[in-house]
Tab-separated table of C-alpha atoms and ligand atoms in Angstrom:
chain	number	residue	atom	x	y	z
A	1	MET	CA	2.461	10.006	-17.741
A	2	SER	CA	1.215	8.061	-20.707
A	3	ASN	CA	-2.185	8.859	-21.936
A	4	SER	CA	-5.254	6.497	-21.127
A	5	ARG	CA	-7.523	7.527	-24.310
A	6	GLU	CA	-4.688	6.489	-26.436
A	7	ALA	CA	-3.510	3.353	-25.028
A	8	GLU	CA	-7.383	2.086	-24.827
A	9	THR	CA	-7.987	2.225	-28.440
A	10	SER	CA	-4.526	1.242	-29.409
A	11	ALA	CA	-4.051	-2.780	-30.599
A	12	LEU	CA	-2.911	-5.084	-27.837
A	13	PRO	CA	0.834	-6.101	-27.655
A	14	PRO	CA	1.541	-9.294	-29.758
A	15	GLY	CA	-0.254	-12.524	-28.226
A	16	GLN	CA	-2.264	-10.663	-25.725
A	17	THR	CA	-5.931	-11.331	-25.050
A	18	GLU	CA	-8.011	-8.802	-23.031
A	19	ILE	CA	-10.220	-9.763	-20.372
A	20	PRO	CA	-13.073	-7.816	-18.442
A	21	ASP	CA	-11.520	-8.352	-15.049
A	22	PHE	CA	-8.452	-7.762	-12.900
A	23	PRO	CA	-7.686	-11.255	-10.950
A	24	ARG	CA	-5.309	-11.428	-8.236
A	25	TRP	CA	-2.278	-13.752	-10.099
A	26	GLY	CA	1.053	-14.942	-9.048
A	27	LEU	CA	3.399	-17.763	-8.725
A	28	PRO	CA	1.296	-20.986	-7.392
A	29	GLU	CA	3.617	-20.629	-4.273
A	30	TYR	CA	2.561	-17.321	-3.139
A	31	MET	CA	-1.044	-17.341	-4.233
A	32	GLN	CA	-2.571	-19.818	-1.440
A	33	GLN	CA	-2.563	-17.416	1.185
A	34	LEU	CA	-2.621	-13.623	1.315
A	35	PRO	CA	0.617	-12.249	3.118
A	36	ASP	CA	0.248	-10.401	6.800
A	37	ILE	CA	0.656	-6.864	6.043
A	38	PRO	CA	2.539	-5.013	8.610
A	39	SER	CA	0.700	-2.287	10.734
A	40	SER	CA	3.896	0.034	9.762
A	41	PRO	CA	5.567	-1.114	6.684
A	42	THR	CA	9.008	-0.084	5.711
A	43	LEU	CA	10.923	-0.598	2.728
A	44	GLU	CA	14.567	-1.955	2.761
A	45	LEU	CA	17.043	-0.608	0.690
A	46	LEU	CA	19.948	-3.547	0.206
A	47	GLY	CA	22.498	-4.890	-2.164
A	48	ASP	CA	25.894	-3.183	-3.554
A	49	VAL	CA	24.812	-0.134	-1.382
A	50	SER	CA	27.401	1.658	1.094
A	51	ILE	CA	24.557	2.106	3.751
A	52	PRO	CA	21.707	-0.800	3.773
A	53	CYS	CA	18.919	0.901	5.565
A	54	GLU	CA	15.041	0.777	6.085
A	55	ILE	CA	12.818	3.638	5.437
A	56	GLY	CA	9.328	4.244	6.718
A	57	LEU	CA	6.500	3.759	4.054
A	58	GLY	CA	5.363	7.435	5.569
A	59	GLU	CA	8.327	9.016	4.585
A	60	LEU	CA	7.258	8.782	0.829
A	61	ALA	CA	4.857	11.493	1.131
A	62	VAL	CA	7.544	13.918	0.620
A	63	LEU	CA	7.535	12.950	-3.214
A	64	ALA	CA	5.327	14.169	-5.746
A	65	ARG	CA	2.182	11.944	-6.340
A	66	VAL	CA	1.537	10.946	-9.826
A	67	GLU	CA	-1.433	9.257	-11.845
A	68	GLN	CA	-1.379	6.701	-14.691
A	69	VAL	CA	-3.833	4.970	-16.639
A	70	ALA	CA	-2.075	2.182	-18.236
A	71	ASP	CA	-2.741	-1.354	-19.688
A	72	PHE	CA	-1.531	-4.474	-17.527
A	73	HIS	CA	-0.080	-7.195	-19.370
A	74	CYS	CA	0.419	-10.696	-18.117
A	75	ALA	CA	2.860	-13.153	-19.659
A	76	ALA	CA	0.307	-15.952	-19.551
A	77	THR	CA	-1.350	-13.703	-22.122
A	78	TRP	CA	-4.158	-11.836	-20.531
A	79	SER	CA	-4.417	-8.168	-20.755
A	80	ARG	CA	-6.431	-5.877	-18.515
A	81	ARG	CA	-7.088	-2.415	-20.063
A	82	GLY	CA	-7.068	0.921	-18.478
A	83	LEU	CA	-6.114	0.615	-14.631
A	84	ARG	CA	-5.754	3.753	-12.833
A	85	TRP	CA	-2.545	3.807	-10.473
A	86	GLU	CA	-1.751	6.247	-8.376
A	87	GLY	CA	1.345	6.567	-5.938
A	88	TYR	CA	5.360	7.686	-6.945
A	89	LEU	CA	7.529	7.538	-9.775
A	90	PHE	CA	10.228	4.998	-8.897
A	91	ARG	CA	12.782	7.058	-10.267
A	92	ASP	CA	11.851	10.266	-7.842
A	93	PHE	CA	12.189	7.255	-5.037
A	94	PHE	CA	15.555	6.491	-6.366
A	95	ASP	CA	16.632	9.928	-6.269
A	96	ARG	CA	15.388	11.138	-3.028
A	97	PHE	CA	15.971	7.925	-0.822
A	98	VAL	CA	18.197	5.368	-2.436
A	99	MET	CA	20.858	7.624	-3.916
A	100	PRO	CA	21.490	9.384	-0.688
A	101	ARG	CA	20.575	7.312	1.773
A	102	ALA	CA	21.606	3.872	0.745
A	103	GLN	CA	24.168	5.161	-1.696
A	104	PRO	CA	24.524	2.646	-4.310
A	105	ARG	CA	27.962	1.685	-5.209
A	106	PRO	CA	29.322	2.367	-8.568
A	107	GLY	CA	28.379	-0.253	-11.190
A	108	ALA	CA	25.009	-0.653	-10.164
A	109	GLN	CA	23.128	-2.168	-13.275
A	110	PHE	CA	20.309	-3.923	-11.797
A	111	VAL	CA	17.397	-3.635	-9.005
A	112	GLN	CA	15.941	-6.356	-7.718
A	113	PHE	CA	12.226	-5.953	-5.922
A	114	THR	CA	11.360	-8.302	-3.094
A	115	GLY	CA	7.727	-8.737	-1.714
A	116	ILE	CA	6.457	-9.505	1.731
A	117	ASP	CA	5.433	-12.840	0.225
A	118	GLY	CA	8.729	-14.009	-0.538
A	119	TYR	CA	8.475	-12.834	-4.287
A	120	THR	CA	11.507	-11.562	-5.994
A	121	THR	CA	11.423	-10.405	-9.594
A	122	SER	CA	14.114	-7.630	-11.048
A	123	LEU	CA	14.686	-5.322	-13.709
A	124	PRO	CA	17.663	-3.459	-15.518
A	125	LEU	CA	18.260	-0.024	-13.654
A	126	GLU	CA	17.732	1.867	-16.614
A	127	ASP	CA	14.354	0.265	-17.082
A	128	ALA	CA	13.262	0.593	-13.919
A	129	LEU	CA	14.170	4.542	-13.729
A	130	ALA	CA	11.993	5.038	-17.173
A	131	GLY	CA	9.396	7.513	-16.725
A	132	GLU	CA	6.437	5.380	-16.333
A	133	VAL	CA	7.619	2.813	-13.443
A	134	MET	CA	5.694	3.789	-10.344
A	135	LEU	CA	5.626	2.509	-6.686
A	136	ALA	CA	1.614	2.519	-6.528
A	137	ASP	CA	-0.452	2.646	-3.408
A	138	ARG	CA	-3.878	3.250	-5.052
A	139	LEU	CA	-5.605	1.497	-7.889
A	140	ASP	CA	-8.729	3.002	-9.509
A	141	GLY	CA	-9.608	5.189	-6.796
A	142	GLU	CA	-9.080	3.051	-3.740
A	143	ALA	CA	-6.283	2.050	-1.446
A	144	LEU	CA	-4.418	-0.867	-2.996
A	145	SER	CA	-5.973	-4.058	-1.708
A	146	VAL	CA	-4.182	-6.817	-0.311
A	147	ASP	CA	-5.127	-8.898	-3.869
A	148	HIS	CA	-3.176	-6.262	-5.890
A	149	GLY	CA	-0.375	-5.721	-3.541
A	150	ALA	CA	-0.864	-3.836	-0.537
A	151	PRO	CA	0.677	-1.865	1.012
A	152	ILE	CA	2.674	-0.701	-2.191
A	153	ARG	CA	3.545	-2.245	-5.200
A	154	VAL	CA	5.687	-1.575	-8.344
A	155	VAL	CA	3.829	-0.803	-11.729
A	156	ALA	CA	6.058	-1.231	-14.587
A	157	PRO	CA	3.695	-0.941	-17.815
A	158	ALA	CA	5.941	-1.752	-20.502
A	159	HIS	CA	6.971	-5.060	-18.683
A	160	TYR	CA	5.134	-8.521	-18.280
A	161	GLY	CA	3.123	-8.478	-15.086
A	162	TYR	CA	5.671	-10.483	-13.094
A	163	LYS	CA	7.931	-7.390	-12.932
A	164	SER	CA	5.370	-5.527	-11.158
A	165	ALA	CA	6.272	-7.089	-7.600
A	166	LYS	CA	3.444	-6.610	-5.008
A	167	HIS	CA	3.487	-6.164	-1.553
A	168	LEU	CA	6.990	-4.644	-2.086
A	169	ARG	CA	9.567	-4.718	0.769
A	170	GLY	CA	12.894	-4.581	-0.430
A	171	VAL	CA	14.631	-2.581	-3.227
A	172	VAL	CA	17.956	-4.439	-3.597
A	173	ILE	CA	20.794	-2.656	-5.916
A	174	LEU	CA	23.142	-5.287	-7.975
A	175	SER	CA	26.206	-4.817	-10.313
A	176	ARG	CA	24.769	-7.618	-12.369
A	177	ALA	CA	21.493	-9.349	-13.210
A	178	PRO	CA	20.397	-12.022	-10.400
A	179	ASN	CA	20.338	-15.766	-11.023
A	180	TYR	CA	16.923	-16.711	-12.514
A	181	GLY	CA	17.638	-20.510	-11.910
A	182	GLY	CA	15.322	-20.716	-9.321
A	183	ARG	CA	11.868	-21.257	-11.147
A	184	LEU	CA	10.547	-23.439	-13.943
A	185	PRO	CA	13.468	-23.562	-16.627
A	186	GLU	CA	10.906	-23.105	-19.245
A	187	THR	CA	8.665	-19.968	-17.677
A	188	SER	CA	11.699	-18.356	-15.942
A	189	GLU	CA	11.589	-14.666	-15.991
A	190	HIS	CA	13.470	-12.605	-18.887
A	191	PRO	CA	15.851	-10.169	-17.730
A	192	ARG	CA	13.900	-7.272	-19.273
A	193	GLY	CA	10.554	-8.696	-19.957
A	194	ARG	CA	9.511	-6.170	-22.466
A	195	VAL	CA	5.864	-6.534	-23.545
A	196	ALA	CA	6.319	-4.986	-27.109
A	197	LEU	CA	9.359	-7.586	-27.914
A	198	GLU	CA	7.469	-10.537	-26.302
A	199	GLU	CA	10.181	-11.184	-23.980
A	200	ARG	CA	7.726	-13.425	-21.868
A	201	GLY	CA	10.523	-15.666	-20.343
A	202	SER	CA	13.770	-16.913	-20.790
A	203	GLY	CA	14.717	-20.737	-22.321
A	204	LYS	CA	12.053	-20.415	-25.187
A	205	SER	CA	10.931	-17.672	-27.684
A	206	GLY	CA	7.876	-15.331	-26.891
A	207	GLU	CA	5.902	-17.249	-29.475
A	208	GLU	CA	6.689	-20.714	-28.037
A	209	LEU	CA	5.748	-19.508	-24.544
A	210	ARG	CA	2.769	-17.542	-25.885
A	211	ALA	CA	1.515	-20.940	-27.134
A	212	VAL	CA	2.094	-22.689	-24.075
A	213	TYR	CA	0.098	-20.052	-21.931
A	214	ALA	CA	-2.505	-19.360	-24.267
A	215	ALA	CA	-3.765	-23.137	-24.443
A	216	ALA	CA	-3.590	-23.030	-20.190
A	217	LEU	CA	-5.396	-19.477	-20.129
A	218	GLU	CA	-8.942	-20.545	-19.387
A	219	SER	CA	-8.350	-22.836	-16.875
A	220	MET	CA	-5.727	-20.782	-15.359
A	221	LEU	CA	-8.023	-17.655	-15.370
A	222	ALA	CA	-11.105	-20.128	-13.596
A	223	TYR	CA	-8.334	-21.095	-10.956
A	224	TYR	CA	-6.911	-17.303	-10.180
A	225	ARG	CA	-10.295	-15.768	-10.236
A	226	GLY	CA	-11.160	-18.372	-7.535
A	227	LEU	CA	-8.320	-16.803	-5.177
A	228	THR	CA	-9.383	-13.497	-5.888
A	229	HIS	CA	-11.221	-11.722	-2.871
A	230	SER	CA	-12.214	-8.277	-4.215
B	1	MTE	N1	4.804	-10.429	-4.691
B	1	MTE	C1	4.378	-10.836	-5.727
B	1	MTE	N2	4.209	-10.276	-6.593
B	1	MTE	C2	3.976	-10.379	-7.910
B	1	MTE	C3	3.536	-11.679	-8.177
B	1	MTE	C4	3.427	-12.307	-6.924
B	1	MTE	O1	3.086	-13.891	-6.973
B	1	MTE	N3	4.015	-12.070	-5.612
B	1	MTE	N4	2.873	-12.098	-9.356
B	1	MTE	C5	3.399	-11.580	-10.283
B	1	MTE	C6	2.794	-11.668	-11.914
B	1	MTE	S1	3.241	-13.368	-12.511
B	1	MTE	C7	1.500	-11.078	-12.430
B	1	MTE	S2	1.044	-11.076	-13.514
B	1	MTE	C8	1.448	-9.801	-11.348
B	1	MTE	C9	-0.506	-9.832	-11.048
B	1	MTE	O2	-1.020	-8.599	-10.251
B	1	MTE	P1	-2.524	-8.703	-9.678
B	1	MTE	O3	-2.329	-9.761	-8.831
B	1	MTE	O4	-2.412	-7.149	-9.371
B	1	MTE	O5	-3.200	-9.003	-10.816
B	1	MTE	O6	1.761	-9.818	-9.920
B	1	MTE	C10	3.251	-9.836	-10.083
B	1	MTE	N5	3.933	-9.501	-9.028
B	2	MO	MO1	1.908	-12.810	-14.964
């Protein structure tokens, strides 16, 4: 796990501005209402797998619990430092559940995450299996709030916040990158979205997108803070 002290004193990644709070944030179409969280949540394992299946969230308790302090960087240029996440490593989940139960077909390259709210994002499987990618169910010592992704969310600290799918429902194994065409062309997601390389989006360079987002940051923050419950 990455060390919190070091992360907090190191420089922010290029083009980011630290903020003192952690607003609920997301694509406008998913922000107007909070999703209904089922009383017995499950995760669906789908896509290019031999056995599409569903597992109860409670089954994850067989995995080792991990804790990680990490900074969170939204592509819209704000960063929140030092969040303490608890949960499971995605790669432990993959080894223990996805491989034996769903049995991905040879050639799996990407993993798409879907949310209870309809959100989708994806990562190259290799990035998702990196040692710091988590499925988190607790934040700063408390059960994850609905604002921040209850009942469980992805946390991928080396990638922009849009890769960290909240309200996780589906883990979809794919042999190639899903089509990114569904959103605003200029702001659609980058296949990898690495913060250190400023992969903010596709269609425009990181620096161009930085300027667009930075100009709108204050008004967007005001709007999203107004939608944050906790
Ligand atoms: N299910 C879902 N996950 C999502 C989003 C969303 O709208 N729905 N927005 C993404 C974006 S753009 C960001 S920056 C982070 C924000 O996380 P937060 O609401 O906990 O601050 O969630 C990401 N994951
Ligand atoms: Mo974001």
